[in-house]
Amino acid sequence: DAGVIQSPRHEVTEMGQEVTLRCKPISGHNSLFWYRQTMMRGLELLIYFNNNVPIDDSGMPEDRFSAKMPNASFSTLKIQPSEPRDSAVYFCASSFPKTLNTEAFFGQGTRLTVV
Amino acid sequence: DQQVKQNSPSLSVQEGRISILNCDYTNSMFDYFLWYKKYPAEGPTFLISISSIKDKNEDGRFTVFLNKSAKHLSLHIVPSQPGDSAVYFCAASYSGNTPLVFGKGTRLSVIA
């Protein structure tokens, strides 16, 4: 399996522009997570889906952020309009709970820079 | 409010010696704990885990210890190797396959 695939790997955009980050989870995994990594806050959960349904989006910082999972093999995280403080590395992860507890598998991340 | 805390941002250890990375948590509902390793420009990768019904789990050079009464866990790497140099994240979750809650990470440097 190719693992969790994220695109793009790097994104540089101007303040005010719309940004869309993409994620393809591991085939067969039914949970998908979006995390953001910053120096100040470390790895923080933004939103997660079970069986394509958003379960908890309380980590989404503002209404400028939105996420969708139209099917089991694709998810997007959109920021509109983007701001310089959104600059961070965004990770997508997926998991399949074979047992009660299981690890999550991460993609390589998208480094977002908003100038 | 950080539920999972890694109070040492960095650690330097000589090759061949033991590396000990520490993690504290505040939520007593957590019952599953994991360590992830992260190299630059890559995503975190799973290293080792422990359930709250155990106090130790070993996998090769890596051992995780859990002290529930102290709400503390540690990762021991013996012997440390230069390839172990990375950022190590402690994570926790509770029953029902809830999302992982991460600490801020500890950067380990193993010096040859």
Coordinates of C-alpha atoms in Angstrom, one line a residue:
Chain A
D1 CA 0.0 0.0 0.0
A2 CA 1.2 3.5 -0.8
G3 CA 0.3 4.8 2.6
V4 CA -1.6 8.1 3.2
I5 CA -1.0 10.5 0.3
Q6 CA -1.2 14.2 0.7
S7 CA -1.0 16.9 -1.9
P8 CA 0.5 19.3 -2.4
R9 CA 3.7 18.8 -0.4
H10 CA 4.4 22.5 -0.3
E11 CA 2.0 25.4 -0.9
V12 CA 2.9 29.1 -0.9
T13 CA 0.1 31.5 -1.2
E14 CA -0.8 35.1 -0.7
M15 CA -2.9 36.3 2.2
G16 CA -6.6 36.3 1.3
Q17 CA -6.3 33.4 -1.2
E18 CA -8.2 30.2 -1.0
V19 CA -6.1 27.1 -0.2
T20 CA -7.2 23.5 -0.6
L21 CA -5.2 20.6 0.9
R22 CA -5.9 17.0 -0.3
C23 CA -5.7 13.6 1.3
K24 CA -6.1 10.1 0.2
P25 CA -6.3 7.7 3.2
I26 CA -5.1 4.1 3.2
S27 CA -7.5 1.9 1.4
G28 CA -9.9 0.2 3.9
H29 CA -9.3 2.7 6.7
N30 CA -12.5 4.2 8.0
S31 CA -11.2 6.9 10.2
L32 CA -9.5 10.0 8.9
F33 CA -7.9 12.8 10.9
W34 CA -6.5 16.3 10.0
Y35 CA -3.8 17.6 12.3
R36 CA -1.8 20.9 12.2
Q37 CA 1.8 21.2 13.5
T38 CA 3.2 24.4 14.8
M39 CA 6.1 25.2 17.0
M40 CA 3.9 26.8 19.6
R41 CA 1.1 24.2 19.8
G42 CA 2.7 21.0 18.5
L43 CA 0.4 18.5 16.8
E44 CA -3.2 19.6 17.3
L45 CA -6.3 17.8 16.0
L46 CA -8.4 19.9 13.7
I47 CA -11.2 17.5 12.7
Y48 CA -11.9 13.8 12.3
F49 CA -14.2 11.6 10.3
N50 CA -15.6 8.1 10.8
N51 CA -17.0 6.4 7.8
N52 CA -16.9 9.7 5.9
V53 CA -19.0 11.5 8.5
P54 CA -17.4 14.4 10.5
I55 CA -17.5 13.5 14.2
D56 CA -15.7 16.3 15.9
D57 CA -14.6 19.6 14.3
S58 CA -14.1 21.5 17.6
G59 CA -10.4 21.8 16.7
M60 CA -11.0 23.8 13.6
P61 CA -9.7 27.3 14.6
E62 CA -12.2 29.5 12.7
D63 CA -15.0 29.5 10.2
R64 CA -12.3 30.1 7.5
F65 CA -11.5 26.4 7.9
S66 CA -13.7 23.7 6.4
A67 CA -13.2 20.0 5.7
K68 CA -15.0 17.5 3.6
M69 CA -14.9 13.8 2.9
P70 CA -17.1 13.0 -0.1
N71 CA -16.1 9.4 -0.2
A72 CA -13.9 6.8 1.6
S73 CA -10.8 7.6 -0.5
F74 CA -10.6 11.4 -0.5
S75 CA -10.7 14.3 1.9
T76 CA -10.0 18.0 1.6
L77 CA -9.2 20.8 4.0
K78 CA -9.9 24.2 2.8
I79 CA -8.9 27.6 4.2
Q80 CA -10.7 30.6 2.8
P81 CA -9.4 33.3 3.1
S82 CA -6.0 32.3 4.2
E83 CA -3.9 34.4 6.7
P84 CA -0.2 34.4 7.6
R85 CA -1.0 32.8 11.0
D86 CA -2.3 29.7 9.1
S87 CA 1.3 28.9 8.1
A88 CA 2.1 25.5 9.4
V89 CA 2.5 21.8 8.4
Y90 CA -0.9 20.1 7.9
F91 CA -1.0 16.3 8.3
C92 CA -3.7 13.9 7.3
A93 CA -3.8 10.5 9.1
S94 CA -6.0 7.4 8.8
S95 CA -6.7 4.4 10.9
F96 CA -8.7 1.2 10.9
P97 CA -9.8 0.0 14.4
K98 CA -9.2 -3.8 14.1
T99 CA -9.2 -3.9 17.8
L100 CA -10.4 -1.3 20.3
N101 CA -7.2 0.7 20.1
T102 CA -5.0 1.2 17.1
E103 CA -2.4 3.5 15.8
A104 CA -3.0 6.2 13.1
F105 CA -0.9 6.3 9.9
F106 CA 0.3 9.7 8.8
G107 CA 0.9 11.2 5.4
Q108 CA 4.0 13.3 4.7
G109 CA 2.2 16.5 5.3
T110 CA 1.6 19.7 3.4
R111 CA 3.8 22.7 4.4
L112 CA 1.7 25.8 4.0
T113 CA 3.2 29.3 3.9
V114 CA 0.9 32.3 3.7
V115 CA 2.7 35.5 2.8
Chain B
D1 CA -4.8 23.2 28.1
Q2 CA -2.3 20.5 27.3
Q3 CA -3.5 17.0 28.2
V4 CA -0.3 15.4 27.1
K5 CA 3.0 17.1 28.1
Q6 CA 6.5 16.6 27.1
N7 CA 8.5 19.0 29.2
S8 CA 11.9 18.5 27.6
P9 CA 12.0 20.1 24.1
S10 CA 15.4 18.5 23.4
L11 CA 17.8 15.8 24.6
S12 CA 21.3 14.9 23.5
V13 CA 22.8 11.5 24.1
Q14 CA 26.0 9.8 23.1
E15 CA 25.8 6.8 20.8
G16 CA 25.6 3.6 22.7
R17 CA 24.1 5.1 25.8
I18 CA 20.5 5.0 27.0
S19 CA 18.0 7.7 25.8
I20 CA 15.0 8.3 28.2
L21 CA 12.2 10.5 26.9
N22 CA 9.4 11.4 29.3
C23 CA 5.8 12.2 29.0
D24 CA 3.1 13.2 31.5
Y25 CA -0.7 13.3 31.0
T26 CA -3.6 14.8 32.9
N27 CA -6.7 13.0 31.6
S28 CA -7.3 9.9 33.7
M29 CA -9.6 8.6 31.0
F30 CA -6.6 7.9 28.7
D31 CA -6.0 4.1 28.5
Y32 CA -3.8 3.7 25.4
F33 CA -0.5 5.4 24.9
L34 CA 1.8 5.6 21.9
W35 CA 5.2 7.0 20.8
Y36 CA 5.7 8.3 17.3
K37 CA 9.0 9.2 15.7
K38 CA 9.3 12.0 13.2
Y39 CA 12.1 12.8 10.8
P40 CA 12.3 16.3 9.0
A41 CA 10.0 16.6 6.0
E42 CA 8.2 13.4 6.9
G43 CA 5.1 12.5 8.7
P44 CA 5.2 10.9 12.2
T45 CA 5.6 7.1 12.2
F46 CA 4.3 4.8 14.9
L47 CA 7.0 3.4 17.1
I48 CA 5.6 1.6 20.1
S49 CA 2.4 1.6 22.2
I50 CA 1.2 0.4 25.6
S51 CA -2.2 -0.3 27.0
S52 CA -3.1 0.9 30.5
I53 CA -3.5 -2.7 31.7
K54 CA 0.3 -3.1 31.3
D55 CA 3.2 -1.2 32.9
K56 CA 5.9 -2.2 30.3
N57 CA 6.1 -3.0 26.7
E58 CA 9.3 -3.9 24.9
D59 CA 10.2 -4.0 21.2
G60 CA 13.8 -4.5 20.4
R61 CA 15.8 -1.5 21.6
F62 CA 12.6 0.4 22.5
T63 CA 10.8 0.0 25.8
V64 CA 7.9 2.0 27.1
F65 CA 7.1 2.2 30.8
L66 CA 3.7 3.4 32.2
N67 CA 3.1 4.6 35.7
K68 CA -0.6 5.2 36.0
S69 CA -0.6 6.5 39.5
A70 CA 1.8 9.2 38.5
K71 CA 0.2 9.7 35.0
H72 CA 3.6 9.3 33.5
L73 CA 5.2 7.3 30.7
S74 CA 8.7 7.1 29.4
L75 CA 10.4 5.7 26.3
H76 CA 13.8 4.1 26.7
I77 CA 16.1 3.5 23.8
V78 CA 19.0 1.2 24.4
P79 CA 21.6 1.4 22.9
S80 CA 21.0 4.8 21.2
Q81 CA 22.1 5.0 17.6
P82 CA 22.7 8.1 15.3
G83 CA 19.7 7.0 13.2
D84 CA 17.5 7.5 16.3
S85 CA 18.0 11.3 16.0
A86 CA 14.5 12.6 15.4
V87 CA 11.5 14.3 17.1
Y88 CA 9.6 11.9 19.4
F89 CA 5.9 12.5 20.1
C90 CA 4.0 11.0 22.9
A91 CA 0.3 10.4 22.2
A92 CA -2.7 9.2 24.1
S93 CA -6.3 8.1 23.5
Y94 CA -9.2 6.4 25.4
S95 CA -11.4 3.5 24.6
G96 CA -13.5 3.7 21.5
N97 CA -10.7 4.5 19.1
T98 CA -10.9 8.3 19.8
P99 CA -8.3 10.5 18.1
L100 CA -4.8 10.7 19.4
V101 CA -3.9 13.6 21.6
F102 CA -0.2 14.5 21.1
G103 CA 2.5 16.2 23.2
K104 CA 4.6 18.9 21.7
G105 CA 7.5 16.5 21.0
T106 CA 11.1 16.1 22.2
R107 CA 14.0 16.4 19.7
L108 CA 16.5 13.6 20.4
S109 CA 20.1 14.0 19.1
V110 CA 22.3 11.0 19.3
I111 CA 25.9 12.0 19.0
A112 CA 28.4 9.6 17.4

